[in-house]
Short mmCIF file of C-alpha atoms and ligand atoms in Angstrom, two decimals:
data_model
loop_
_atom_site.label_atom_id
_atom_site.label_comp_id
_atom_site.label_asym_id
_atom_site.label_seq_id
_atom_site.Cartn_x
_atom_site.Cartn_y
_atom_site.Cartn_z
CA MET A 1 0.13 0.04 -0.09
CA ILE A 2 1.19 3.50 -0.64
CA ASP A 3 0.56 6.65 1.43
CA ILE A 4 -0.72 8.77 -1.33
CA GLN A 5 -0.71 12.06 1.05
CA ALA A 6 2.93 11.51 1.94
CA ILE A 7 3.84 10.69 -1.56
CA ARG A 8 2.05 14.03 -2.90
CA LYS A 9 4.19 16.01 -0.44
CA ASP A 10 7.15 14.73 -2.02
CA PHE A 11 6.35 16.67 -5.42
CA PRO A 12 6.64 20.46 -4.85
CA LEU A 13 4.75 21.18 -8.27
CA LEU A 14 1.62 19.29 -7.23
CA GLN A 15 1.23 21.70 -4.36
CA GLN A 16 1.07 24.56 -6.73
CA LYS A 17 -2.05 26.51 -7.61
CA ILE A 18 -2.05 27.42 -11.20
CA TYR A 19 -5.34 29.23 -11.36
CA ASN A 20 -7.67 28.74 -8.37
CA ARG A 21 -6.71 25.23 -7.03
CA PRO A 22 -3.93 22.92 -7.03
CA VAL A 23 -3.29 21.54 -10.36
CA VAL A 24 -4.64 18.34 -11.29
CA TYR A 25 -1.49 16.99 -13.49
CA PHE A 26 -2.86 14.40 -15.97
CA ASP A 27 -0.07 14.86 -18.52
CA ASN A 28 2.34 12.31 -17.26
CA ALA A 29 2.88 10.39 -20.40
CA ALA A 30 4.47 13.74 -21.71
CA THR A 31 6.73 14.36 -18.61
CA THR A 32 6.44 13.34 -14.91
CA GLN A 33 6.77 15.69 -12.10
CA LYS A 34 10.08 15.49 -10.06
CA PRO A 35 10.27 14.43 -6.09
CA GLN A 36 11.99 16.84 -3.95
CA ILE A 37 14.93 14.25 -3.71
CA VAL A 38 15.73 14.53 -7.35
CA ILE A 39 15.74 18.29 -7.28
CA ASN A 40 17.91 18.29 -4.01
CA THR A 41 20.26 15.98 -5.59
CA ILE A 42 20.71 18.05 -8.58
CA ASN A 43 21.13 21.14 -6.58
CA GLU A 44 23.75 19.58 -4.45
CA TYR A 45 25.79 18.31 -7.22
CA TYR A 46 25.82 21.66 -9.03
CA GLN A 47 26.40 23.66 -5.76
CA LYS A 48 28.96 21.27 -4.20
CA TYR A 49 30.66 18.88 -6.55
CA ASN A 50 30.33 20.16 -10.05
CA SER A 51 33.15 18.96 -12.05
CA ASN A 52 33.61 17.16 -15.33
CA ILE A 53 33.63 13.39 -15.11
CA HIS A 54 36.33 10.74 -16.19
CA ARG A 55 38.89 13.55 -16.78
CA GLY A 56 40.04 14.94 -13.68
CA VAL A 57 42.17 13.37 -10.84
CA HIS A 58 40.98 15.97 -8.24
CA PHE A 59 38.46 15.51 -5.46
CA LEU A 60 35.61 17.07 -7.26
CA SER A 61 35.97 15.27 -10.45
CA GLU A 62 36.22 11.86 -8.59
CA LYS A 63 33.04 12.75 -6.82
CA THR A 64 31.15 13.37 -9.91
CA THR A 65 32.49 10.33 -11.67
CA GLU A 66 31.61 8.17 -8.69
CA ALA A 67 28.10 9.35 -8.66
CA TYR A 68 27.78 9.05 -12.36
CA GLU A 69 28.97 5.49 -12.40
CA ASN A 70 26.95 4.83 -9.23
CA ALA A 71 23.58 5.75 -11.18
CA ARG A 72 24.74 3.46 -13.88
CA GLN A 73 25.04 0.73 -11.29
CA ILE A 74 21.45 1.85 -9.87
CA ILE A 75 20.06 1.63 -13.42
CA LYS A 76 21.71 -1.73 -14.05
CA ASN A 77 20.09 -3.27 -11.01
CA TYR A 78 16.68 -1.79 -11.60
CA ILE A 79 16.42 -3.34 -15.24
CA ASN A 80 18.61 -6.45 -14.17
CA ALA A 81 21.23 -5.97 -16.93
CA SER A 82 23.87 -8.41 -17.13
CA PHE A 83 26.50 -5.58 -17.02
CA GLN A 84 26.88 -2.37 -16.02
CA HIS A 85 28.40 -1.35 -19.40
CA GLU A 86 25.25 -2.46 -21.12
CA VAL A 87 23.73 0.84 -19.97
CA ILE A 88 24.46 3.59 -21.96
CA PHE A 89 23.51 7.21 -21.09
CA THR A 90 21.97 9.08 -23.83
CA SER A 91 19.79 12.32 -23.95
CA GLY A 92 16.51 10.08 -24.11
CA THR A 93 14.55 7.62 -25.72
CA THR A 94 14.74 9.54 -28.96
CA GLU A 95 18.62 9.61 -28.92
CA SER A 96 18.58 5.96 -27.62
CA ILE A 97 16.64 4.86 -30.77
CA ASN A 98 18.60 6.96 -33.20
CA LEU A 99 21.73 5.49 -31.78
CA VAL A 100 20.59 2.02 -32.59
CA ALA A 101 18.89 2.84 -35.86
CA PHE A 102 22.41 4.49 -36.96
CA SER A 103 24.88 2.10 -35.36
CA PHE A 104 22.84 -1.14 -36.06
CA GLY A 105 21.90 -0.03 -39.47
CA GLU A 106 25.57 0.56 -40.36
CA LYS A 107 26.58 -2.79 -39.35
CA TYR A 108 23.99 -5.10 -40.44
CA ILE A 109 21.49 -3.51 -42.82
CA LYS A 110 21.96 -3.58 -46.46
CA GLN A 111 19.88 -3.13 -49.62
CA ASP A 112 16.52 -4.63 -49.82
CA ASP A 113 16.59 -5.87 -46.06
CA GLU A 114 13.57 -5.22 -43.99
CA VAL A 115 12.76 -3.53 -40.36
CA ILE A 116 9.60 -4.46 -38.75
CA ILE A 117 8.00 -1.75 -36.51
CA SER A 118 4.18 -1.45 -35.45
CA GLN A 119 1.06 0.63 -36.52
CA LEU A 120 1.22 2.16 -33.11
CA GLU A 121 4.83 3.63 -32.80
CA HIS A 122 5.76 7.16 -31.65
CA HIS A 123 7.43 9.19 -34.37
CA SER A 124 10.70 8.50 -32.68
CA ASN A 125 10.42 4.95 -33.34
CA ILE A 126 9.49 5.34 -36.93
CA VAL A 127 11.48 8.12 -38.43
CA PRO A 128 15.00 7.08 -37.27
CA TRP A 129 14.09 3.63 -39.10
CA GLN A 130 12.89 5.50 -42.06
CA MET A 131 16.01 7.48 -42.52
CA MET A 132 18.24 4.32 -42.07
CA CYS A 133 16.10 2.48 -44.56
CA GLU A 134 16.56 5.47 -47.08
CA ARG A 135 20.30 5.44 -46.54
CA LYS A 136 20.58 1.62 -47.10
CA GLY A 137 17.84 1.03 -49.63
CA ALA A 138 15.92 -1.10 -46.98
CA LYS A 139 12.38 -1.03 -46.22
CA ILE A 140 9.85 -0.99 -43.34
CA LYS A 141 7.18 -3.50 -42.64
CA VAL A 142 4.44 -2.77 -40.26
CA ILE A 143 2.51 -4.81 -37.76
CA PRO A 144 -1.07 -4.03 -37.96
CA ALA A 145 -3.16 -3.28 -34.98
CA THR A 146 -6.70 -4.33 -34.00
CA TYR A 147 -9.33 -1.60 -33.23
CA ASN A 148 -9.07 -1.88 -29.56
CA GLY A 149 -5.32 -0.95 -29.84
CA ASP A 150 -3.87 -4.43 -29.42
CA LEU A 151 -1.22 -5.44 -32.02
CA ASP A 152 -2.12 -8.31 -34.33
CA ILE A 153 0.46 -10.64 -33.31
CA ALA A 154 -0.63 -13.47 -35.64
CA ALA A 155 0.19 -10.97 -38.55
CA LEU A 156 3.53 -10.29 -37.06
CA GLU A 157 4.39 -13.92 -37.80
CA ARG A 158 3.77 -13.39 -41.54
CA LEU A 159 5.93 -10.44 -41.81
CA PHE A 160 9.18 -12.21 -41.32
CA SER A 161 11.52 -13.10 -44.05
CA ASP A 162 15.03 -13.93 -44.55
CA LYS A 163 15.70 -10.19 -45.06
CA THR A 164 14.10 -9.11 -41.65
CA LYS A 165 16.96 -7.66 -39.62
CA ILE A 166 15.16 -6.20 -36.49
CA VAL A 167 11.94 -5.58 -35.00
CA CYS A 168 11.16 -2.29 -33.21
CA VAL A 169 8.31 -1.84 -31.05
CA ASN A 170 6.96 0.26 -28.08
CA HIS A 171 6.42 -1.55 -24.68
CA VAL A 172 3.45 0.71 -24.06
CA SER A 173 1.74 3.09 -26.68
CA ASN A 174 1.75 6.73 -25.73
CA SER A 175 -1.34 7.79 -27.44
CA LEU A 176 -3.47 4.81 -26.09
CA GLY A 177 -1.63 3.41 -23.21
CA ILE A 178 -2.04 -0.17 -24.43
CA ILE A 179 0.54 -2.52 -23.12
CA ASN A 180 2.15 -4.65 -25.93
CA PRO A 181 2.89 -8.20 -25.46
CA ILE A 182 6.57 -7.82 -25.79
CA GLU A 183 7.68 -11.10 -24.22
CA LYS A 184 5.63 -12.82 -26.97
CA ILE A 185 6.96 -10.38 -29.66
CA ILE A 186 10.82 -10.89 -28.73
CA GLN A 187 10.09 -14.84 -28.51
CA ILE A 188 8.73 -14.80 -32.06
CA SER A 189 11.31 -12.42 -33.28
CA HIS A 190 14.22 -14.68 -31.76
CA SER A 191 12.59 -17.66 -33.14
CA HIS A 192 13.37 -15.91 -36.59
CA ASN A 193 16.82 -14.94 -35.31
CA VAL A 194 15.89 -11.40 -35.41
CA PRO A 195 16.73 -9.10 -32.70
CA VAL A 196 14.28 -6.64 -30.95
CA LEU A 197 14.48 -3.19 -29.64
CA ILE A 198 11.76 -2.14 -27.36
CA ASP A 199 10.85 1.67 -26.99
CA GLY A 200 10.25 1.76 -23.21
CA ALA A 201 9.37 5.35 -22.99
CA GLN A 202 6.09 4.70 -21.49
CA GLY A 203 6.79 1.21 -20.23
CA ILE A 204 9.47 1.42 -17.48
CA GLN A 205 7.62 3.74 -15.18
CA HIS A 206 4.55 1.56 -15.16
CA GLN A 207 5.55 -2.00 -15.68
CA PRO A 208 8.22 -4.27 -14.41
CA VAL A 209 11.20 -4.41 -16.72
CA ASP A 210 14.02 -7.14 -16.47
CA VAL A 211 15.85 -7.09 -19.58
CA ASN A 212 17.42 -10.56 -18.84
CA LYS A 213 14.24 -12.23 -18.45
CA LEU A 214 12.75 -10.46 -21.29
CA ASP A 215 15.79 -11.26 -23.28
CA CYS A 216 15.25 -7.91 -25.34
CA ASP A 217 18.24 -6.86 -27.44
CA PHE A 218 17.73 -3.20 -26.75
CA TYR A 219 15.42 -1.21 -24.39
CA ALA A 220 15.32 2.58 -24.59
CA PHE A 221 13.78 4.91 -22.17
CA SER A 222 13.81 8.56 -21.09
CA GLY A 223 14.84 9.95 -17.61
CA HIS A 224 12.11 12.75 -17.56
CA LYS A 225 9.14 10.21 -17.93
CA ILE A 226 10.32 8.27 -14.83
CA TYR A 227 10.65 11.21 -12.40
CA GLY A 228 14.13 12.14 -13.23
CA PRO A 229 15.54 15.11 -14.89
CA THR A 230 15.12 16.12 -18.62
CA GLY A 231 17.94 15.45 -21.16
CA ILE A 232 18.97 12.19 -19.91
CA GLY A 233 17.94 8.65 -20.88
CA VAL A 234 19.23 5.26 -21.23
CA LEU A 235 19.84 2.82 -24.03
CA TYR A 236 20.35 -0.77 -22.63
CA GLY A 237 21.86 -3.02 -25.18
CA LYS A 238 23.32 -6.61 -24.97
CA GLU A 239 27.02 -6.51 -24.78
CA LYS A 240 27.44 -8.56 -28.11
CA TRP A 241 25.51 -5.85 -30.25
CA LEU A 242 27.03 -2.89 -28.31
CA ASN A 243 30.48 -4.29 -29.02
CA GLU A 244 29.84 -5.29 -32.57
CA MET A 245 28.05 -2.00 -33.80
CA PRO A 246 30.19 1.13 -34.59
CA PRO A 247 29.72 4.30 -32.43
CA TYR A 248 27.15 6.70 -33.44
CA LYS A 249 28.80 9.89 -32.46
CA SER A 250 32.33 10.73 -32.02
CA GLY A 251 34.76 12.96 -30.11
CA GLY A 252 36.07 12.79 -26.84
CA ASN A 253 35.51 10.22 -24.04
CA MET A 254 34.63 7.72 -26.80
CA ILE A 255 38.27 7.01 -27.72
CA LYS A 256 41.24 5.07 -26.68
CA THR A 257 43.83 6.42 -28.78
CA VAL A 258 43.79 8.99 -31.51
CA THR A 259 46.43 9.77 -34.21
CA PHE A 260 45.86 11.46 -37.45
CA GLU A 261 46.04 8.12 -39.26
CA LYS A 262 43.66 6.08 -36.88
CA THR A 263 41.32 6.06 -33.73
CA ILE A 264 40.95 3.16 -31.46
CA TYR A 265 37.55 3.47 -29.80
CA ASN A 266 37.11 3.21 -26.22
CA ASP A 267 35.44 0.11 -24.37
CA LEU A 268 31.83 0.01 -23.28
CA PRO A 269 30.00 1.91 -22.26
CA PHE A 270 32.00 4.97 -23.06
CA LYS A 271 32.34 3.98 -26.84
CA TYR A 272 28.67 5.37 -27.04
CA GLU A 273 29.23 8.30 -24.89
CA ALA A 274 31.01 10.93 -26.82
CA GLY A 275 31.65 14.46 -25.37
CA THR A 276 30.41 15.78 -21.83
CA SER A 277 27.50 13.80 -21.03
CA ASN A 278 24.67 14.99 -19.03
CA PHE A 279 26.31 13.60 -15.93
CA ILE A 280 24.31 15.66 -13.33
CA GLY A 281 21.22 14.60 -15.12
CA ALA A 282 22.32 10.74 -14.66
CA ILE A 283 23.08 11.33 -11.10
CA GLY A 284 19.57 12.92 -10.76
CA LEU A 285 17.98 9.90 -12.60
CA GLY A 286 19.84 7.53 -10.40
CA ALA A 287 18.15 9.58 -7.38
CA ALA A 288 14.62 9.18 -9.09
CA ILE A 289 15.14 5.41 -9.36
CA LYS A 290 16.04 5.09 -5.91
CA TYR A 291 12.98 7.09 -4.97
CA ILE A 292 10.57 4.62 -6.67
CA GLU A 293 12.37 1.55 -5.32
CA ASN A 294 11.72 3.17 -1.78
CA ILE A 295 8.14 3.30 -2.44
CA GLY A 296 8.22 -0.09 -4.10
CA LYS A 297 7.57 -0.82 -7.58
CA GLN A 298 4.76 -3.37 -7.17
CA ASN A 299 3.03 -0.76 -4.77
CA ILE A 300 3.11 1.68 -7.49
CA PHE A 301 1.89 -0.52 -10.19
CA ASP A 302 -1.01 -1.82 -7.99
CA TYR A 303 -2.05 1.88 -7.06
CA GLU A 304 -2.11 2.72 -10.63
CA GLU A 305 -4.08 -0.18 -11.76
CA MET A 306 -6.71 0.80 -9.10
CA LEU A 307 -6.73 4.34 -10.59
CA LEU A 308 -7.20 2.81 -14.16
CA HIS A 309 -10.38 0.94 -12.97
CA TYR A 310 -11.73 3.86 -11.42
CA VAL A 311 -11.31 6.33 -13.93
CA SER A 312 -12.29 4.06 -16.77
CA GLU A 313 -15.56 3.09 -14.76
CA LYS A 314 -16.31 6.66 -14.15
CA ILE A 315 -15.47 8.24 -17.56
CA SER A 316 -17.53 5.59 -19.35
CA LYS A 317 -20.67 7.55 -17.87
CA VAL A 318 -19.77 10.69 -19.74
CA PRO A 319 -22.30 11.04 -22.53
CA GLY A 320 -21.00 11.05 -25.90
CA ILE A 321 -17.58 10.10 -24.70
CA ARG A 322 -15.51 7.75 -27.33
CA ILE A 323 -12.35 6.24 -25.82
CA TYR A 324 -9.41 5.15 -28.07
CA GLY A 325 -7.48 1.95 -26.90
CA THR A 326 -10.11 -0.08 -25.19
CA SER A 327 -7.81 -3.15 -24.67
CA ASP A 328 -7.85 -4.56 -21.28
CA ASN A 329 -3.90 -4.58 -21.28
CA LYS A 330 -3.34 -1.11 -20.51
CA ILE A 331 -1.82 1.55 -18.27
CA CYS A 332 -3.63 4.35 -16.62
CA VAL A 333 -3.94 6.60 -19.82
CA ILE A 334 -7.40 7.39 -21.18
CA SER A 335 -7.35 8.88 -24.71
CA PHE A 336 -10.74 10.12 -25.70
CA LEU A 337 -12.98 12.51 -27.66
CA ILE A 338 -16.10 13.92 -26.71
CA GLU A 339 -19.05 13.97 -29.26
CA ASN A 340 -18.97 17.38 -31.35
CA ILE A 341 -16.17 18.95 -29.18
CA HIS A 342 -12.76 19.53 -30.84
CA HIS A 343 -9.97 17.93 -28.74
CA PHE A 344 -8.14 21.37 -28.35
CA ASP A 345 -11.34 22.94 -26.86
CA THR A 346 -11.64 20.29 -24.16
CA GLY A 347 -8.05 20.70 -23.49
CA ILE A 348 -8.34 24.47 -23.30
CA MET A 349 -11.49 24.33 -21.01
CA LEU A 350 -10.02 21.81 -18.59
CA ASP A 351 -6.83 23.88 -18.43
CA LYS A 352 -9.14 26.75 -17.16
CA MET A 353 -10.39 24.21 -14.54
CA ASP A 354 -6.74 23.53 -13.38
CA ILE A 355 -6.49 20.33 -15.21
CA ALA A 356 -3.36 19.50 -17.37
CA VAL A 357 -4.06 16.95 -20.13
CA ARG A 358 -2.60 16.50 -23.53
CA THR A 359 -4.25 17.17 -26.80
CA GLY A 360 -3.42 16.51 -30.42
CA ASN A 361 -1.58 13.50 -32.27
CA HIS A 362 0.69 12.72 -29.34
CA CYS A 363 3.50 12.35 -32.04
CA ASN A 364 1.45 9.28 -33.27
CA GLN A 365 0.23 10.41 -36.85
CA PRO A 366 -0.07 6.87 -38.05
CA THR A 367 -2.18 5.86 -35.06
CA MET A 368 -4.50 8.94 -35.68
CA LYS A 369 -4.77 8.11 -39.24
CA PHE A 370 -5.62 4.43 -38.17
CA TYR A 371 -8.76 5.73 -36.29
CA GLY A 372 -9.44 8.38 -38.95
CA ILE A 373 -9.18 11.36 -36.46
CA GLU A 374 -6.73 14.25 -36.12
CA GLY A 375 -6.18 13.84 -32.25
CA THR A 376 -7.37 12.87 -29.01
CA VAL A 377 -7.44 14.33 -25.59
CA ARG A 378 -5.13 12.30 -23.45
CA ALA A 379 -5.37 11.99 -19.55
CA SER A 380 -2.28 9.99 -18.33
CA LEU A 381 -2.13 9.32 -14.70
CA SER A 382 0.66 8.66 -12.17
CA PHE A 383 0.95 7.05 -8.79
CA TYR A 384 0.69 10.58 -7.16
CA ASN A 385 -2.62 11.12 -8.78
CA THR A 386 -5.88 10.56 -6.50
CA ILE A 387 -9.57 9.31 -6.76
CA GLU A 388 -10.56 12.82 -5.62
CA GLU A 389 -8.73 14.33 -8.72
CA ILE A 390 -10.43 11.65 -10.82
CA ASP A 391 -13.81 12.79 -9.43
CA TYR A 392 -12.85 16.26 -10.33
CA PHE A 393 -11.80 15.43 -13.79
CA VAL A 394 -14.91 13.72 -14.70
CA GLU A 395 -17.27 16.34 -13.05
CA SER A 396 -15.09 18.93 -15.28
CA LEU A 397 -15.93 17.08 -18.32
CA LEU A 398 -19.51 17.18 -17.63
CA GLN A 399 -19.15 20.81 -17.30
CA VAL A 400 -17.33 21.07 -20.55
CA LYS A 401 -20.23 19.29 -22.33
CA LYS A 402 -22.72 21.60 -20.75
CA ILE A 403 -21.05 24.76 -21.76
CA PHE A 404 -20.70 23.32 -25.57
CA ALA A 405 -24.13 22.09 -25.75
N1 LIG B 501 8.53 6.80 -27.61
C1 LIG B 501 7.40 6.88 -26.74
C2 LIG B 501 6.57 5.84 -26.78
C3 LIG B 501 7.11 8.15 -26.30
O1 LIG B 501 6.00 8.29 -25.56
C4 LIG B 501 7.93 9.23 -26.22
C5 LIG B 501 7.94 10.51 -25.67
N2 LIG B 501 6.58 11.01 -25.84
C6 LIG B 501 9.28 8.91 -26.88
C7 LIG B 501 9.45 7.83 -27.66
C8 LIG B 501 10.45 9.94 -27.17
O2 LIG B 501 10.84 10.17 -25.91
P1 LIG B 501 11.64 11.62 -25.51
O3 LIG B 501 11.13 12.79 -26.24
O4 LIG B 501 11.90 11.70 -24.16
O5 LIG B 501 13.05 11.32 -26.38
#
């Protein structure tokens, strides 16, 4: 069980009134709020220890280097990677996927090869693959979805050919909140000897992730969506791939030796961390993961599931509402439209009532096209949200309906 009142006190932004009352923050899929411990950790490192990592022999540099590598260790344990050097710090999910699309593509993808993605991907798990395919003369194949937002796994089987080089799918769809059967997708792909990248941007903060048990080849996520700072993210990759692939960015830190004739790249993980990384961001992310561990992952997931049941039941009573993504396998995200009201209008009215939701296509234009719509209103909840906030949200939707009637 979690003590919701105590938890809410950990998040200073949630105490803040935007217009008349404390904000109801239902835009967690876009970014999450930060607990005080994360803010304090970042402040502390800037105030007391700031100094570039892996370069100095002095106290300050050793202190930040140690904290940075400790953050890597925390993440390695959190996702149960086999080695610390399988955890690469990036700027976020987008960069993690770009890294794999570039480096994996350079090494393994050639003319006429195929990459499988799904109908329900975020643009950042589409465009990097498209760019790589254009470069290499390869092509993208798409796993279709069913109307309730599940992927058609039977169809996936039929997409494989001897040209398939990688499968890239999200753990949880950001516009619908549907949890994909990634275990099954990985198992099917591996039976064809094809590796799998999981876009975990919406997964890891709501679902258990054990990369060893999953046996995924890559898992990407963003710090800011898991209560950590912006500008920091992670790419988990199996050692074998990370060793074989060429680096994606080059410069300082990623090298062992440089002459004008030849450069020898550094060992993992540094081979993929060119330049000064966002080391204080990484330290802040480590603090965020520790914070979650203290509350207990399972406690968080159970509480969020309770919120999902409550909000699903309540919102279904709003006349004229249409929910997108009705599969049972979902996290606490409700994507919807109210009959005859544009999603922007709903969002603007809710904002005036101190409720923050996301409106638009959620960087998922192919998903919106699939449903024949331009966008939705998306309410995405987290473990610091409450039943009372859901009640107020649903009452506010009824108000919006009345105003537009
Ligand atoms: N994939 C998914 C499923 C996402 O929801 C997002 C963020 N909305 C991204 C990728 C990109 O994450 P970021 O902008 O943090 O790199």
